[in-house]
C-alpha cells in the first residue's frame, strides 16, 4: 500500500472576498468549487486548482472569523506551488512587485529553484520549479499566461519539535519513505527531512522541519488546517482497514461527495487526510462553469436558503 502524492491542502482565511481576489486575480488559479465546510456550514470552503480541477492541484480555504495564526512548531508551516522553469520566476518576481506581494529572492534549495512569498493574511507559500514534469492543465481564463501558471501543489512542510515519533508514523503508518535531508534556507538551526510517496518528486513529498526551539503554534488565519494525501478510489477501503488494523485513531470513512476521506493525526496533533481522486468536482457542475455558483452536497441541499443567507458575497476587484 502506498499514497500517491499530495491531494489537497486546506488553510484558514478570515477574509473570503480578499482570499478569492488574491488566489484568482493575482495567482491566476481557478476557483473550481465554491461550497461550505460540511461540518460548519457558516463557513465557505473555497477550492482553487488548475483548469480541470485535477487532484493534487487543490489549495483550499475555510473562511472563519478568527485572529491571525501564532506561528510555531507542531503545525503545517509551508505550502509549495509548482511552476516550470527559470523563466517563471522572472515573471512572478515582477508580478509580485507590481501587486505588492511580500516575497523573497529566488534560491536554489536541494537542487530546486524556489521563491518564498506570502498572501495578504500571512499564508506561507513557495513557488518551486518542478522542471515541467507531470501533467499540466492550464486555465484558459487565467490572468497569468499558461507557461507561467501554477501547475499544482508541491512539497508540503510541517514543523515538529522531535523527528523520531513523526518519522516512525510517516514510515510505519503512512507508508512513506525517508529520502534525505538538507539545511533550511531561512534558519540554520533547522534541518528539513524529506519523506516521499508513490513515485516521489515534488508533487509527492512531505518535508519535516525539526524545530525544538519554537513555541507551539496556535491556529488562526494565515495558518493551515490539514493536508490530504492521494489514494486511488479502489484503494480507499484498504486504508480504512490499515488504520484499524494498526489501532490508529481515525475518523473512519467520511463521504465528502466530491471525494471520500479518512482523517487521522500524527503524534504532534497535525491533521492528515487520506482522500480519493474521485468522483471529482464535475459531479454536480459542468466542467466549464465550475465554481461559478454555490455548490452543496445532496445532504445539505434542503438547507440552501439558510446557508446562502449566512454567507458573504465573493467579489473580484
Coordinates of C-alpha atoms in Angstrom, one line a residue:
X1 CA 0.0 0.0 0.0
X2 CA 1.2 3.5 -0.8
X3 CA 0.0 7.0 -1.0
X4 CA 0.5 8.7 -4.4
X5 CA 1.2 12.3 -3.6
X6 CA -0.4 15.4 -2.2
X7 CA -4.2 15.6 -2.8
X8 CA -5.0 19.0 -1.4
X9 CA -4.1 21.4 1.4
X10 CA -6.7 23.2 3.4
X11 CA -5.8 26.5 5.1
X12 CA -7.7 29.2 7.1
X13 CA -8.8 32.6 5.9
X14 CA -10.7 35.3 7.8
X15 CA -11.4 37.3 4.6
X16 CA -13.1 35.2 2.0
X17 CA -13.6 38.1 -0.6
X18 CA -9.9 39.1 -0.2
X19 CA -8.8 35.5 -0.4
X20 CA -10.8 34.9 -3.6
X21 CA -9.3 38.1 -5.1
X22 CA -5.7 37.1 -4.3
X23 CA -5.9 33.5 -5.5
X24 CA -7.8 34.1 -8.7
X25 CA -6.7 37.6 -9.8
X26 CA -3.1 37.7 -8.5
X27 CA -2.1 34.0 -8.6
X28 CA -4.4 33.2 -11.5
X29 CA -5.7 30.0 -10.1
X30 CA -9.2 28.8 -10.9
X31 CA -12.0 28.7 -8.3
X32 CA -13.2 25.2 -9.1
X33 CA -15.6 24.7 -6.2
X34 CA -17.5 27.3 -4.0
X35 CA -19.1 25.3 -1.3
X36 CA -19.2 25.3 2.6
X37 CA -17.5 23.4 5.3
X38 CA -19.7 20.4 5.7
X39 CA -19.1 20.4 9.5
X40 CA -19.7 24.2 9.8
X41 CA -22.0 25.5 7.1
X42 CA -21.5 29.1 8.2
X43 CA -18.0 28.9 6.6
X44 CA -17.1 28.9 3.0
X45 CA -14.9 26.1 1.7
X46 CA -13.2 27.5 -1.4
X47 CA -11.1 25.3 -3.7
X48 CA -8.6 26.8 -6.1
X49 CA -6.9 24.5 -8.6
X50 CA -5.8 24.0 -12.2
X51 CA -8.0 24.3 -15.3
X52 CA -9.7 21.0 -14.9
X53 CA -9.7 20.6 -11.1
X54 CA -7.1 17.9 -11.1
X55 CA -6.4 16.0 -7.8
X56 CA -3.1 17.3 -6.5
X57 CA -3.7 20.9 -7.6
X58 CA -6.3 22.0 -4.9
X59 CA -5.4 24.7 -2.5
X60 CA -8.5 25.2 -0.3
X61 CA -9.6 27.5 2.4
X62 CA -12.1 27.5 5.3
X63 CA -13.4 31.1 5.9
X64 CA -13.6 31.6 9.7
X65 CA -13.8 34.8 11.7
X66 CA -10.6 34.2 13.7
X67 CA -7.5 36.1 14.6
X68 CA -4.1 35.5 13.0
X69 CA -2.2 32.3 13.5
X70 CA 0.6 32.3 16.1
X71 CA 3.5 30.7 14.3
X72 CA 5.4 27.9 15.8
X73 CA 6.0 24.2 15.7
X74 CA 3.6 21.2 15.8
X75 CA 1.9 22.6 12.7
X76 CA 1.9 22.7 8.9
X77 CA 4.1 25.7 8.1
X78 CA 4.6 25.9 4.3
X79 CA 3.0 25.1 1.0
X80 CA 4.8 24.8 -2.3
X81 CA 3.1 25.6 -5.6
X82 CA 4.8 24.2 -8.7
X83 CA 5.8 26.2 -11.7
X84 CA 8.0 25.3 -14.7
X85 CA 11.4 26.7 -15.4
X86 CA 13.6 29.7 -14.5
X87 CA 11.5 32.0 -16.7
X88 CA 8.6 31.5 -14.5
X89 CA 10.5 33.1 -11.5
X90 CA 11.3 36.2 -13.5
X91 CA 7.6 36.6 -14.4
X92 CA 6.4 36.0 -10.8
X93 CA 9.0 38.3 -9.2
X94 CA 7.8 41.1 -11.5
X95 CA 4.2 40.3 -10.9
X96 CA 4.6 40.2 -7.1
X97 CA 6.4 43.5 -7.1
X98 CA 3.7 45.1 -9.2
X99 CA 1.0 43.8 -6.8
X100 CA 2.9 44.5 -3.5
X101 CA 3.1 40.8 -2.7
X102 CA 5.6 40.1 0.0
X103 CA 8.3 37.7 -1.4
X104 CA 11.9 36.7 -1.1
X105 CA 14.6 36.0 -3.7
X106 CA 14.9 33.0 -5.9
X107 CA 17.1 30.4 -4.1
X108 CA 18.5 27.0 -5.1
X109 CA 17.4 24.6 -2.3
X110 CA 18.3 20.9 -2.6
X111 CA 18.8 21.3 -6.3
X112 CA 15.4 23.0 -7.0
X113 CA 14.8 26.7 -7.6
X114 CA 12.2 28.3 -5.3
X115 CA 10.9 31.6 -4.2
X116 CA 9.0 32.2 -0.9
X117 CA 6.1 34.6 -0.7
X118 CA 3.0 35.3 1.5
X119 CA -0.6 36.0 0.8
X120 CA -2.2 39.1 2.4
X121 CA -3.0 37.1 5.6
X122 CA 0.5 35.7 6.0
X123 CA -0.1 32.3 4.5
X124 CA 3.4 30.9 3.8
X125 CA 3.8 29.8 0.2
X126 CA 6.7 28.9 -2.1
X127 CA 6.9 28.8 -5.8
X128 CA 9.0 25.7 -6.8
X129 CA 10.4 24.6 -10.1
X130 CA 9.2 21.1 -11.0
X131 CA 11.1 21.0 -14.3
X132 CA 7.9 20.8 -16.2
X133 CA 7.3 17.2 -15.3
X134 CA 3.9 15.6 -15.0
X135 CA 0.5 16.5 -16.4
X136 CA -0.5 20.2 -16.6
X137 CA -3.9 21.6 -17.4
X138 CA -3.8 25.4 -17.7
X139 CA -6.9 27.5 -17.2
X140 CA -7.7 29.5 -20.3
X141 CA -9.3 32.4 -18.4
X142 CA -6.4 32.9 -16.0
X143 CA -4.8 36.4 -16.0
X144 CA -1.5 34.5 -15.9
X145 CA -0.1 33.2 -19.2
X146 CA -0.3 29.4 -19.4
X147 CA 3.5 28.9 -19.4
X148 CA 3.8 30.7 -16.0
X149 CA 0.7 29.3 -14.4
X150 CA 0.8 27.4 -11.1
X151 CA 0.8 23.7 -12.1
X152 CA -0.2 22.2 -8.8
X153 CA 0.9 21.5 -5.2
X154 CA 4.5 20.8 -4.4
X155 CA 6.1 19.6 -1.2
X156 CA 4.2 20.5 2.0
X157 CA 6.2 21.4 5.1
X158 CA 5.4 20.6 8.7
X159 CA 7.3 21.6 11.8
X160 CA 7.9 19.3 14.7
X161 CA 10.0 19.5 17.9
X162 CA 11.4 16.0 17.5
X163 CA 11.9 13.9 14.4
X164 CA 11.7 10.3 15.7
X165 CA 7.9 9.9 16.5
X166 CA 7.0 11.7 13.3
X167 CA 9.3 9.7 11.2
X168 CA 8.1 6.5 12.7
X169 CA 4.5 7.5 12.0
X170 CA 5.2 8.5 8.4
X171 CA 7.1 5.4 7.5
X172 CA 5.2 2.7 9.5
X173 CA 1.7 4.1 9.3
X174 CA 1.6 6.3 6.2
X175 CA 4.0 4.1 4.2
X176 CA 6.2 7.0 3.2
X177 CA 10.0 6.7 2.6
X178 CA 12.8 8.7 4.1
X179 CA 14.5 10.4 1.2
X180 CA 17.3 12.5 2.6
X181 CA 17.7 15.8 4.4
X182 CA 19.0 19.3 3.8
X183 CA 19.5 22.6 5.6
X184 CA 16.6 25.0 5.9
X185 CA 17.3 28.0 3.7
X186 CA 15.9 30.5 6.1
X187 CA 17.1 29.2 9.5
X188 CA 20.5 27.5 10.1
X189 CA 19.1 25.9 13.3
X190 CA 16.6 23.8 11.3
X191 CA 17.0 20.7 9.2
X192 CA 14.5 19.6 6.6
X193 CA 13.9 15.9 6.4
X194 CA 12.2 14.7 3.1
X195 CA 9.7 11.9 3.0
X196 CA 8.3 10.7 -0.3
X197 CA 5.2 8.9 -1.5
X198 CA 4.5 6.8 -4.6
X199 CA 6.9 7.7 -7.5
X200 CA 8.3 10.6 -5.5
X201 CA 9.1 14.0 -6.9
X202 CA 7.9 17.5 -5.9
X203 CA 4.2 16.6 -6.1
X204 CA 4.7 13.6 -3.7
X205 CA 6.9 14.9 -0.9
X206 CA 6.3 15.9 2.7
X207 CA 9.1 18.0 4.3
X208 CA 9.6 17.8 8.0
X209 CA 11.4 20.7 9.8
X210 CA 12.8 19.8 13.2
X211 CA 12.4 23.0 15.4
X212 CA 12.5 22.3 19.1
X213 CA 13.4 26.0 19.8
X214 CA 9.9 27.2 18.6
X215 CA 6.8 27.6 20.8
X216 CA 3.7 25.5 19.9
X217 CA 1.7 27.1 17.1
X218 CA -1.8 28.5 17.7
X219 CA -4.3 28.0 14.9
X220 CA -5.7 31.1 13.1
X221 CA -6.0 33.0 9.8
X222 CA -2.9 32.5 7.7
X223 CA -2.4 29.0 9.1
X224 CA -3.1 25.6 7.7
X225 CA -5.9 23.3 8.9
X226 CA -4.8 20.0 7.3
X227 CA -3.0 18.3 4.4
X228 CA -4.5 15.5 2.3
X229 CA -2.8 12.7 0.5
X230 CA -3.9 10.9 -2.7
X231 CA -5.2 7.4 -3.0
X232 CA -7.0 5.8 -5.9
X233 CA -10.7 5.1 -5.5
X234 CA -10.2 1.4 -5.2
X235 CA -7.5 1.7 -2.5
X236 CA -9.6 3.7 0.0
X237 CA -11.1 0.7 1.9
X238 CA -7.7 -0.7 2.2
X239 CA -6.5 2.4 4.0
X240 CA -9.5 2.3 6.3
X241 CA -8.7 -1.3 7.2
X242 CA -5.0 -0.4 7.6
X243 CA -5.6 2.2 10.3
X244 CA -8.0 0.0 12.1
X245 CA -5.5 -2.9 12.0
X246 CA -2.7 -0.7 13.3
X247 CA -5.1 0.6 16.0
X248 CA -4.5 4.2 14.8
X249 CA -7.4 6.5 15.9
X250 CA -9.2 7.9 12.9
X251 CA -12.4 9.4 11.7
X252 CA -13.4 6.3 10.0
X253 CA -14.9 6.6 6.5
X254 CA -16.2 10.0 5.6
X255 CA -18.0 10.8 2.3
X256 CA -17.3 14.3 1.2
X257 CA -19.4 13.8 -2.0
X258 CA -16.5 15.1 -4.3
X259 CA -14.1 12.5 -2.7
X260 CA -14.0 10.1 0.1
X261 CA -11.9 11.0 3.2
X262 CA -10.2 9.4 6.1
X263 CA -8.7 11.6 8.9
X264 CA -6.0 10.9 11.4
X265 CA -3.5 12.8 13.5
X266 CA 0.3 12.3 13.7
X267 CA 2.0 12.3 17.1
X268 CA 2.2 16.2 17.3
X269 CA -1.5 16.6 16.6
X270 CA -1.1 17.6 12.9
X271 CA -4.2 16.5 11.0
X272 CA -3.7 14.3 8.0
X273 CA -6.4 13.3 5.5
X274 CA -6.4 10.4 3.0
X275 CA -8.6 11.3 0.0
X276 CA -9.7 9.6 -3.1
X277 CA -9.1 11.1 -6.6
X278 CA -12.8 10.6 -7.5
X279 CA -15.5 11.2 -8.2
X280 CA -14.3 14.8 -8.6
X281 CA -15.7 18.3 -8.8
X282 CA -17.6 17.9 -12.0
X283 CA -20.0 15.6 -10.3
X284 CA -22.6 18.3 -9.7
X285 CA -21.5 21.1 -12.1
X286 CA -20.4 21.3 -15.7
X287 CA -16.6 21.5 -16.1
X288 CA -16.9 24.8 -18.0
X289 CA -18.7 26.5 -15.1
X290 CA -17.1 25.1 -12.0
X291 CA -17.0 27.4 -9.1
X292 CA -19.4 30.0 -10.5
X293 CA -22.3 29.3 -8.1
X294 CA -22.6 27.8 -4.6
X295 CA -22.4 24.0 -4.8
X296 CA -23.8 21.9 -1.9
X297 CA -23.7 18.2 -1.5
X298 CA -27.1 16.5 -1.6
X299 CA -27.5 16.2 2.2
X300 CA -27.1 20.0 2.5
X301 CA -29.3 21.0 -0.4
X302 CA -32.5 21.2 1.7
X303 CA -30.8 23.9 3.7
X304 CA -29.6 26.0 0.7
X305 CA -31.7 29.2 1.5
X306 CA -30.5 29.2 5.2
X307 CA -26.9 28.6 4.2
X308 CA -26.8 31.3 1.5
X309 CA -28.2 33.8 3.9
X310 CA -25.2 33.2 6.2
X311 CA -22.5 33.7 3.6
X312 CA -20.9 36.9 2.5
X313 CA -20.7 37.6 -1.3
X314 CA -17.4 37.0 -3.1
X315 CA -16.4 39.8 -5.4
X316 CA -13.4 40.4 -7.6
X317 CA -11.9 43.9 -7.6

